[in-house]
Coordinates of C-alpha atoms and ligand atoms in Angstrom, one line a residue:
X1 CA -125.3 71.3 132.6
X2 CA -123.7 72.6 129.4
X3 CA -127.0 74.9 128.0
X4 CA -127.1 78.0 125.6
X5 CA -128.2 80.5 128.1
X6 CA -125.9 79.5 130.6
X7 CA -122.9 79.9 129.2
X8 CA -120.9 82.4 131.3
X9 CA -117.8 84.2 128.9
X10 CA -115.5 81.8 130.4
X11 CA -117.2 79.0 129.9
X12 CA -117.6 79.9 126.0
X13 CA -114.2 80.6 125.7
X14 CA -112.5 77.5 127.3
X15 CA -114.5 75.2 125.5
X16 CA -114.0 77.4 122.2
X17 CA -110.3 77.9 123.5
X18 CA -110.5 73.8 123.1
X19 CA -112.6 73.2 119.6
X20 CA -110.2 76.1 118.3
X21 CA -107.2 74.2 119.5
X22 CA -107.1 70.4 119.3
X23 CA -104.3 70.2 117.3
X24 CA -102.2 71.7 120.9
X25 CA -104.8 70.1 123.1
X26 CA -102.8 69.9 126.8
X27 CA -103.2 66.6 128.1
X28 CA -103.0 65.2 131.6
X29 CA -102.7 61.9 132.4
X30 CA -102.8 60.1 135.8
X31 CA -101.6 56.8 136.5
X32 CA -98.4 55.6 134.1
X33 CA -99.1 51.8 133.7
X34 CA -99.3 49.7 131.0
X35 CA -102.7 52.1 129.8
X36 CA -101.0 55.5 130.5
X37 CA -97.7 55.5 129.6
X38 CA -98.7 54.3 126.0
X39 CA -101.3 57.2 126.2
X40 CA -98.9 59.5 126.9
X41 CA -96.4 58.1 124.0
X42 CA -99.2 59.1 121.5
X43 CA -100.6 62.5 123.0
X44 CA -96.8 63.2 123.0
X45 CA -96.4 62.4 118.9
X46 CA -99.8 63.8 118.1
X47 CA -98.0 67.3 119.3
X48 CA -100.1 68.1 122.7
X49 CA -97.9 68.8 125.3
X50 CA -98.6 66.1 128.3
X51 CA -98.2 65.8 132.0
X52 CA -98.3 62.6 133.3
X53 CA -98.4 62.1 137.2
X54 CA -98.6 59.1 139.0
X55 CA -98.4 58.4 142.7
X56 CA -95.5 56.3 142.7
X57 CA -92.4 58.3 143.1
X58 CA -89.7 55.6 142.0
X59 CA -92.1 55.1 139.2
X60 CA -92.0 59.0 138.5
X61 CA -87.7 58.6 138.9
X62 CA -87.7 55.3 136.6
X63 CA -89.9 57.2 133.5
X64 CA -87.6 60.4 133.9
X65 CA -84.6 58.4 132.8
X66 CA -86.0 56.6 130.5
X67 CA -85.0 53.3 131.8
X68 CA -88.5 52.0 132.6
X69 CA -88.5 48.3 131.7
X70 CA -91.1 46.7 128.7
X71 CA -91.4 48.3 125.3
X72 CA -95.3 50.0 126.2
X73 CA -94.1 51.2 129.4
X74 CA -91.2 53.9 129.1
X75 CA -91.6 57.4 127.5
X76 CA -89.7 58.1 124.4
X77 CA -86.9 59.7 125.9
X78 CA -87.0 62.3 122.7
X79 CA -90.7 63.5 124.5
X80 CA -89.1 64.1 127.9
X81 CA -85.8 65.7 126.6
X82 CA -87.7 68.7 124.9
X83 CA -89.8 68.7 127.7
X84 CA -92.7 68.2 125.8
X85 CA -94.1 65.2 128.3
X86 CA -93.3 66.0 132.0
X87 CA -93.7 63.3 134.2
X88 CA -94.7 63.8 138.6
X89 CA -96.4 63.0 141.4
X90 CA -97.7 66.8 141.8
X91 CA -101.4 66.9 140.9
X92 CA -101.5 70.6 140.7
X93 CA -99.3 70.2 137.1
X94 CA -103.5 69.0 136.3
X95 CA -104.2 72.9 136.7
X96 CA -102.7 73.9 132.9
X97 CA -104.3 71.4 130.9
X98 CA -107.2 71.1 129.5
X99 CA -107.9 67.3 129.4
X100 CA -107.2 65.2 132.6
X101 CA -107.6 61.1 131.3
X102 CA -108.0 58.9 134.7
X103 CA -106.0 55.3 133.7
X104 CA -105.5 53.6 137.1
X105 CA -106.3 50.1 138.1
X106 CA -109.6 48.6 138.7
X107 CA -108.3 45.1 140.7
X108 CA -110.8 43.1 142.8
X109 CA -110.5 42.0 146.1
X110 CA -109.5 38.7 147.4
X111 CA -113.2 37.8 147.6
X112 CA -114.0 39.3 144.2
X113 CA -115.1 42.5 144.9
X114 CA -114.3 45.1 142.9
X115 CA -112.1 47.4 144.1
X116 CA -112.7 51.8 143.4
X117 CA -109.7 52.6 146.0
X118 CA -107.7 53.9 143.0
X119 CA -110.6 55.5 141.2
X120 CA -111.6 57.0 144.3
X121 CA -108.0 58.3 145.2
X122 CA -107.6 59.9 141.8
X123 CA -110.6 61.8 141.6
X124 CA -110.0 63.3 145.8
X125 CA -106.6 64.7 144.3
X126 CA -107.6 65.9 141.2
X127 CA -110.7 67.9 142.6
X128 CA -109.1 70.2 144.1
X129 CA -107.3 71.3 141.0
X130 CA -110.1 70.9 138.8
X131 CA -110.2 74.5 136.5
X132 CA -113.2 75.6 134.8
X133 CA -114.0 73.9 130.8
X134 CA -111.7 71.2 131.8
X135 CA -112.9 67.9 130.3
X136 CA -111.8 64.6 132.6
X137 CA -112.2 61.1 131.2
X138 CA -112.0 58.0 132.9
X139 CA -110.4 55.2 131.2
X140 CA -110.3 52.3 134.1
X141 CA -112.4 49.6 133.5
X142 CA -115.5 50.0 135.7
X143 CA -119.3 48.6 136.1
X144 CA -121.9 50.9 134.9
X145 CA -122.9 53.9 137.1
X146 CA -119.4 54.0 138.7
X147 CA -118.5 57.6 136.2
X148 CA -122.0 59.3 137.1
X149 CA -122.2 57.6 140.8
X150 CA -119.0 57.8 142.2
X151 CA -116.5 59.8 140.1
X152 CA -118.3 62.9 139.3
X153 CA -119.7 63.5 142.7
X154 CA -115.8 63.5 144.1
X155 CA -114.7 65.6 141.0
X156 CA -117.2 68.3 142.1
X157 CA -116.1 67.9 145.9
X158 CA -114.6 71.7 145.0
X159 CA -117.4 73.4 144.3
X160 CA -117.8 73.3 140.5
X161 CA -120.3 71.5 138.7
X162 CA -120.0 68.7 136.1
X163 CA -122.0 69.1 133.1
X164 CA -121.6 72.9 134.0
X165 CA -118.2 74.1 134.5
X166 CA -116.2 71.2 133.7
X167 CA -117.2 68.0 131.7
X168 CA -117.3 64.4 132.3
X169 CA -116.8 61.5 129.9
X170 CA -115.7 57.6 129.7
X171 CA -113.6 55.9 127.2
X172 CA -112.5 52.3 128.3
X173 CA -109.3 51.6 127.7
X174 CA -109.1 48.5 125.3
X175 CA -104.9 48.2 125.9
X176 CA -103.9 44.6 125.0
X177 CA -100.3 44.2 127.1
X178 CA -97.8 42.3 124.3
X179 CA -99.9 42.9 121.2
X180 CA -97.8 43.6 118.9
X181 CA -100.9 44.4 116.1
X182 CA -103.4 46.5 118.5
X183 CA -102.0 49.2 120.4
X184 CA -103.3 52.4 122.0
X185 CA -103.6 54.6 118.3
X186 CA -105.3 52.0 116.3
X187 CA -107.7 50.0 118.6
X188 CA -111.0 50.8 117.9
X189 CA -112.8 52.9 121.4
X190 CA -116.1 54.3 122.5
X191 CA -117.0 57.1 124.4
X192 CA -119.9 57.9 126.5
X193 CA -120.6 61.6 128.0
X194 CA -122.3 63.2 130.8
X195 CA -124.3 65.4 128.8
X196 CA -123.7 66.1 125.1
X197 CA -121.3 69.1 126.2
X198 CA -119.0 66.3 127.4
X199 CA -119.7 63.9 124.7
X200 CA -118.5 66.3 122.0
X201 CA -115.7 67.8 124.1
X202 CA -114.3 64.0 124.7
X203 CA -114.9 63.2 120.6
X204 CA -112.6 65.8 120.0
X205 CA -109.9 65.3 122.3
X206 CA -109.6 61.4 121.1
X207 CA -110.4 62.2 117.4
X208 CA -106.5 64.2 117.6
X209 CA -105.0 61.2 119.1
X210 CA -106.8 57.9 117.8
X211 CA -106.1 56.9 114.5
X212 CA -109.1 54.8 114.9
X213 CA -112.7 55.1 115.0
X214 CA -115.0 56.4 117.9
X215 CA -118.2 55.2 118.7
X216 CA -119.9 57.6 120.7
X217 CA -122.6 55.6 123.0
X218 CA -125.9 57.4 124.1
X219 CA -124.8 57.1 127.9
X220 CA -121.8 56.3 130.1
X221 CA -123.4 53.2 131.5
X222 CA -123.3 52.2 127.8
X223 CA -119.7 52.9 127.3
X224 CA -118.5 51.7 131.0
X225 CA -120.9 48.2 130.2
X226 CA -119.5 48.2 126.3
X227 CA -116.5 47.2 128.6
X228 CA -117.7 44.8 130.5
X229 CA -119.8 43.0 128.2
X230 CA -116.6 42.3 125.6
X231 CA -114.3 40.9 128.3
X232 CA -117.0 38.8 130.2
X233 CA -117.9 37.8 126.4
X234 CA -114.1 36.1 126.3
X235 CA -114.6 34.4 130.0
X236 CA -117.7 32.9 129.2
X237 CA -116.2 31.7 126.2
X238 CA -113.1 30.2 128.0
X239 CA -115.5 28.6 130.6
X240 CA -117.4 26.8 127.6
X241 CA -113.4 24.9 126.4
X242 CA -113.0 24.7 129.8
X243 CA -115.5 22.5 131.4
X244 CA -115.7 20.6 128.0
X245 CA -112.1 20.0 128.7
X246 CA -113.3 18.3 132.4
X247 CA -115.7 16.6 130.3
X248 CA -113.9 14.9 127.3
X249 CA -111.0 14.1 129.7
X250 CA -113.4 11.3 131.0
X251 CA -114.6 10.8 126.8
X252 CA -111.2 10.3 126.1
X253 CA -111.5 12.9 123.5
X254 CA -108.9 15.3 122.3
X255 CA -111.1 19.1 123.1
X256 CA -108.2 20.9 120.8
X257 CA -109.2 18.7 118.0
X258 CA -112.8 18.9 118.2
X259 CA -112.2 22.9 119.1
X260 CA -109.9 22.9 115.3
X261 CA -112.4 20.9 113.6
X262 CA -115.1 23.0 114.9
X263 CA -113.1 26.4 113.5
X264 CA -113.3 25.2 110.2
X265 CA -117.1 26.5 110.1
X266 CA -116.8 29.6 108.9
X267 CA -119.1 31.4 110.5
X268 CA -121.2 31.4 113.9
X269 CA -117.8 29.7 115.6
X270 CA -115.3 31.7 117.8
X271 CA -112.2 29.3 118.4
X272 CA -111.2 29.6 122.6
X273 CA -108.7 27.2 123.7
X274 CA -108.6 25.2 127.5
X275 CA -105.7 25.8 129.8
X276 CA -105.4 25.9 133.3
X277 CA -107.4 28.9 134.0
X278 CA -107.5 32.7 133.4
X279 CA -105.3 35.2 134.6
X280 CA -104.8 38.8 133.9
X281 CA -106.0 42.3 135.0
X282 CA -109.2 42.2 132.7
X283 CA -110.4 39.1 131.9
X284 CA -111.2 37.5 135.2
X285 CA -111.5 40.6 137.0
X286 CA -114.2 42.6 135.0
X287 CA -117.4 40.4 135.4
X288 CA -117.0 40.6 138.8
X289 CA -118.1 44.4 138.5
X290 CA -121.2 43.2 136.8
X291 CA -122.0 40.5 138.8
X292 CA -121.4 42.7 141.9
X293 CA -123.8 45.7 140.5
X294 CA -126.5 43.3 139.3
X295 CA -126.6 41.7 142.8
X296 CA -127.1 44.9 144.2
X297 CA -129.9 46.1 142.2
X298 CA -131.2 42.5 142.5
X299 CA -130.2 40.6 139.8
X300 CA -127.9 37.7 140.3
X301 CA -125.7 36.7 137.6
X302 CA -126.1 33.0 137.4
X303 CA -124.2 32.3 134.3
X304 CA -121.2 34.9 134.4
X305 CA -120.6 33.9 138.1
X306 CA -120.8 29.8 136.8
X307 CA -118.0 31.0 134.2
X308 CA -116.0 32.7 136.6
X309 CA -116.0 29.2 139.4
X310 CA -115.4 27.1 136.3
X311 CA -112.2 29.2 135.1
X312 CA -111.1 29.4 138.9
X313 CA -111.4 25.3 139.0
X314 CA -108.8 25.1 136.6
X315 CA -105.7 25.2 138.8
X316 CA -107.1 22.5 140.7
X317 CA -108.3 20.2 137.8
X318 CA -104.8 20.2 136.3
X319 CA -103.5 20.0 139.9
X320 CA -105.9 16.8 140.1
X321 CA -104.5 15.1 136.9
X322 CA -100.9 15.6 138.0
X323 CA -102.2 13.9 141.3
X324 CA -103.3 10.6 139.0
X325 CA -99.7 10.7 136.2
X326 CA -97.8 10.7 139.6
X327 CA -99.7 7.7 141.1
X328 CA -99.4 5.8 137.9
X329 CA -95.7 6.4 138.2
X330 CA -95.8 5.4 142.4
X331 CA -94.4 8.9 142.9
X332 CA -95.6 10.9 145.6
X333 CA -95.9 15.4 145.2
X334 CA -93.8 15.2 148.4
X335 CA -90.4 15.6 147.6
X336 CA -90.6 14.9 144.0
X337 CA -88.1 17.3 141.8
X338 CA -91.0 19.7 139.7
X339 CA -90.1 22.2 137.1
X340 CA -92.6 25.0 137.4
X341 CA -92.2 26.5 133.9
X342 CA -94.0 30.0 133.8
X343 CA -95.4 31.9 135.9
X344 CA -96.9 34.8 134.3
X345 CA -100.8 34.6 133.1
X346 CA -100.0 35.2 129.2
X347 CA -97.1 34.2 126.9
X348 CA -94.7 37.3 126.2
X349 CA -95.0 39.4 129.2
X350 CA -94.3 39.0 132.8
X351 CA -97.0 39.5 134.6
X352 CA -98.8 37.5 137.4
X353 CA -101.6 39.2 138.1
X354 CA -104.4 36.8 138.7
X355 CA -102.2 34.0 137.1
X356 CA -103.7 30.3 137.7
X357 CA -100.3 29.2 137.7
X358 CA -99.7 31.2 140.9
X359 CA -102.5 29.0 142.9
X360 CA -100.6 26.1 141.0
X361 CA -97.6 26.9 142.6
X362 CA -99.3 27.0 145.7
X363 CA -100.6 23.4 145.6
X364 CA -97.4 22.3 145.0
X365 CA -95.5 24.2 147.6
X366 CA -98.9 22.7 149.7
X367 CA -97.8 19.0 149.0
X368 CA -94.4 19.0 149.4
X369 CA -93.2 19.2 145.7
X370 CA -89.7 19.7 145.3
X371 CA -90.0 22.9 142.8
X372 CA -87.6 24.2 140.5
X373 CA -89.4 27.2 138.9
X374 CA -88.3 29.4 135.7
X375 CA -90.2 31.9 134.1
X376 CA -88.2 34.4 131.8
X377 CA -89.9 37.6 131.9
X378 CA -89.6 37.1 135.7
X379 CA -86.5 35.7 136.9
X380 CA -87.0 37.3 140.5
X381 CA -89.6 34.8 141.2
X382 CA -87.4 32.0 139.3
X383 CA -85.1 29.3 141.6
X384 CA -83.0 28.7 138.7
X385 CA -81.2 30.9 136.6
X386 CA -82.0 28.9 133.3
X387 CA -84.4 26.6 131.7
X388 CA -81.9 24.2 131.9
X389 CA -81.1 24.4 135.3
X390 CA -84.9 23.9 136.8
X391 CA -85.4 21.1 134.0
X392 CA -82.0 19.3 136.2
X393 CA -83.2 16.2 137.2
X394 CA -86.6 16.9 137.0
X395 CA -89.2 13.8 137.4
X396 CA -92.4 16.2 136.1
X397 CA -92.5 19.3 134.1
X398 CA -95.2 21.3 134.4
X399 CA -96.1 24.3 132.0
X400 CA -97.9 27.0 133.3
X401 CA -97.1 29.6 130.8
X402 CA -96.5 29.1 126.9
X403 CA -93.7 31.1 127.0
X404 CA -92.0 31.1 123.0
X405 CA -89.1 30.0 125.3
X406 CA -90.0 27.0 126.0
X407 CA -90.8 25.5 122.2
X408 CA -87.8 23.6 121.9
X409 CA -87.3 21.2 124.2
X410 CA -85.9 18.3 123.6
X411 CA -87.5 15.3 125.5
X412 CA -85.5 12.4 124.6
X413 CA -82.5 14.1 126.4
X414 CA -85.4 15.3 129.2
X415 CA -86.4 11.4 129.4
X416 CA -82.6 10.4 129.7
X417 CA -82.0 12.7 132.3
X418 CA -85.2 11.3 134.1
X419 CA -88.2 13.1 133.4
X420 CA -91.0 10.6 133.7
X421 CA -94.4 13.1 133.2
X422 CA -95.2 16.4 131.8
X423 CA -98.3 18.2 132.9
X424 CA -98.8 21.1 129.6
X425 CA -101.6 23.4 131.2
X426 CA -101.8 25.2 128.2
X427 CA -101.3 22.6 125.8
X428 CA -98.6 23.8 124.2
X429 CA -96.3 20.8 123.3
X430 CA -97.0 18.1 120.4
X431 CA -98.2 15.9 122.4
X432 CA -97.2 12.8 120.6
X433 CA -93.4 14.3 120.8
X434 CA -93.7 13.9 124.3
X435 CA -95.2 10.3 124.0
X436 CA -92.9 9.6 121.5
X437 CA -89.9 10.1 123.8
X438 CA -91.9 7.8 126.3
X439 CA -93.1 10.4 128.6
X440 CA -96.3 10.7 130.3
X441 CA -98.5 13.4 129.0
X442 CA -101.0 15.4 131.1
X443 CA -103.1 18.5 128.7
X444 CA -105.8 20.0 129.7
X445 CA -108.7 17.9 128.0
X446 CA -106.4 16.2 125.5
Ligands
SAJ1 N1 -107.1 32.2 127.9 C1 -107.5 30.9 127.8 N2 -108.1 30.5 126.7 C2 -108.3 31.4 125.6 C3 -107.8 32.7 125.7 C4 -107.2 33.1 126.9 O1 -107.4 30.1 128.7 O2 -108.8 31.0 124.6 C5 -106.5 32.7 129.2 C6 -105.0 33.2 129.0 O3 -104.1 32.1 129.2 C7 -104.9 34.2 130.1 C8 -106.3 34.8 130.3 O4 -107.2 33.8 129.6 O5 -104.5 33.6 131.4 C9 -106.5 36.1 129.6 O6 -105.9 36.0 128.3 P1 -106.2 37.2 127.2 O7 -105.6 36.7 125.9 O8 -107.6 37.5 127.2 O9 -105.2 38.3 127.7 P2 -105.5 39.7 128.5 O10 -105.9 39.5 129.8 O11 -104.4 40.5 128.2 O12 -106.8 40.2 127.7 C10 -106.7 41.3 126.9 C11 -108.1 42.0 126.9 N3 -107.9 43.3 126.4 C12 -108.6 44.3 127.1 O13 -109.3 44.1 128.1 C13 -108.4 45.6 126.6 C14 -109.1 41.2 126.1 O14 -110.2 42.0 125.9 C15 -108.5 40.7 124.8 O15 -109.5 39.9 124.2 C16 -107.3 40.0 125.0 O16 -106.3 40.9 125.6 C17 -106.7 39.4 123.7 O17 -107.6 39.2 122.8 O18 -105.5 39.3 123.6

């Protein structure tokens, strides 16, 4: 640990070498997704010179040319062209800088485990370049204890000691893919050290790129649960609409009514909407990493893991209800023409990580549908090459996504061409503009 008398001359003067210099701070930064590529954008304009390495090479080769697709995830050309940011998959670049920030994935398994493979696999290769008053942060989204259990004891794997000779900290990454208010300078963050060395060390380094405030938490199992705790806050919150949704389908109630009326209180109320479940890289992933480190230190979540099955339902509800619209119309799934519309798990972006409408699309496919799918950000995945096109002949739209791009339907001219039903899993048509062209509507508790 970081103490006065055991301060060695190095030591002293790497970490003074660092207070002394945080306007020139050299950053490294491993894993260039949608967390470190913005990352590196802004260590880049606050004047540190960055490396950025990531173990995907064609990744590597897209970022050096600058044509790597979506606005957050290419570096400003200008950054690589005076060679301030260099981009590799060479760990040893980690050697010259003084802070290493750790932003790779934290998926879960197929069963809902969580999964450190990336964590792990970061921390084995930057060990063995780890230099003396080097300060490593981990941004990746993890369940308490993972930093002090897990990623220290492989950071020291070459001999040095954290707390010692190089420090430790965490700072979840709070990166909101799309937002086009919140983005990696002026989100609020908080920071949690291994000792107070760290803490302070880690401050610094964030208070010369944020343009927002730091909390600094007494722990990192404070700052890795601060984490956890504010996304399983939003899937709890889901899982409330959600299962009122289930309920006041049977009331005959309109939920987004009662949910608007609700929001006019104004206070004590925090408006979430139904849909047909929740997708993403945080949301449904993150309280699995609680429920998973609760259970083994014998506590089991009841209520976060009641959330999660009630979210996961949702496919399968809204899968349900088309079951009923398409017997009301004696149409079977088999072989009926279906436009898919979406497929990513958020408007704006494509991106089907966790997506509900994925395990849609699987029921479908399942029964026999005959699917014309379309979802802009990802025409790969599409049949058709336009909205248009999948809507051809269509008997039942369903709307996975609220794509912007798919507002302005018109569904007289749908009804003419023969649409009979549309399922809206995130209830994102009028639905008495639907009715009103004498179509069936399915919402999601409306
Ligand atoms: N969803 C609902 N009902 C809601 C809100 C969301 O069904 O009321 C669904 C969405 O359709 C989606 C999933 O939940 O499938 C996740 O949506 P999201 O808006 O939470 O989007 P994410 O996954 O990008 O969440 C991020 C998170 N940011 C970080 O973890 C840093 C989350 O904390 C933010 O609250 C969220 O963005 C946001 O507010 O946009």
């Amino acid at each position: 640990m970081y103490t006065e008398g055991m301060k060695t001359t190095e030591d002293r003067s790497s970490m003074s070498a660092m207070r002394q210099s945080t306007d020139t701070l050299r950053v490294g930064v491993v894993g260039l997704g949608y967390v470190g590529v913005p990352l590196v954008n802004l260590a880049a304009r606050k004047q540190h010179p960055v490396v950025g390495i990531d173990v995907d090479t064609k990744k590597i080769a897209s970022l050096n040319t600058g044509a790597y697709k979506g606005t957050e995830l290419y570096i400003q050309p200008e950054y690589l062209h005076k060679q301030q940011v260099s981009v590799g998959v060479d760990f040893s670049a980690l050697r010259a800088v003084d802070v290493i920030v750790i932003c790779v994935p934290t998926p879960v398994t197929k069963d809902f485990h969580p999964n450190l493979e990336p964590v792990k696999n970061a921390c084995k290769a930057i060990a063995p370049h780890l230099q003396k008053g080097q300060l490593v942060v981990l941004e990746s989204t993890v369940n308490p204890g993972v930093t002090r259990s897990i990623v220290v004891p492989l950071l020291e794997h070459a001999g040095l000691q954290a707390g010692r000779d190089f420090s430790v900290a965490h700072c979840p990454e709070r990166i909101n893919p799309g937002d086009t208010k919140w983005n990696v300078s002026n989100i609020p963050r908080v920071v949690g050290g291994l000792n107070q060395q760290s803490l302070e060390l880690a401050q610094q380094f964030y208070a010369s790129v944020l343009d927002a405030p730091l909390k600094p938490m007494q722990t990192l199992e404070e700052a890795e649960a601060v984490k956890i705790v504010e996304n399983s806050f939003r899937d709890i919150n889901i899982a409330f609409v959600n299962e009122l949704a289930r309920s006041f389908t049977r009331l005959n109630i309109d939920v987004v009514n009662v949910i608007e009326g609700a929001s006019t209180k104004p206070f004590s109320f925090l408006a979430h909407y139904p849909g047909m479940g929740v997708g993403g890289h945080c949301i449904p992933v993150d309280p699995y990493y609680l429920i998973e480190q609760a259970r083994a230190n014998g506590f089991y979540h009841d209520f976060l893991s009641l959330a999660r099955r009630i979210n996961n339902d949702m496919p399968s509800f809204l899968f349900d209800r088309l079951g009923v619209a398409l017997n009301e119309h004696k149409l079977p799934v088999n072989g009926t023409p279906v436009a898919l519309l979406g497929l990513s798990y958020k408007p704006g972006v494509g991106d089907t990580r966790e997506s509900p409408a994925l395990v849609l699309l699987e029921k479908l496919q399942s029964a026999g549908a005959d699917l014309h799918i379309f979802d802009p950000y990802i025409p790969e995945r599409s049949t058709g090459t336009s909205l248009n096109s999948a809507l051809k002949g269509a008997k039942v739209l369903v709307l996975a996504t609220a794509h912007p791009e798919f507002g302005a339907l018109d569904f007289m001219a749908l009804k003419q061409d023969g649409l009979e039903i549309v399922v809206d899993g995130r209830n994102f048509f009028d639905k008495s503009a639907v009715q009103a062209a004498g179509l069936t509507y399915v919402g999601v508790g409306r």
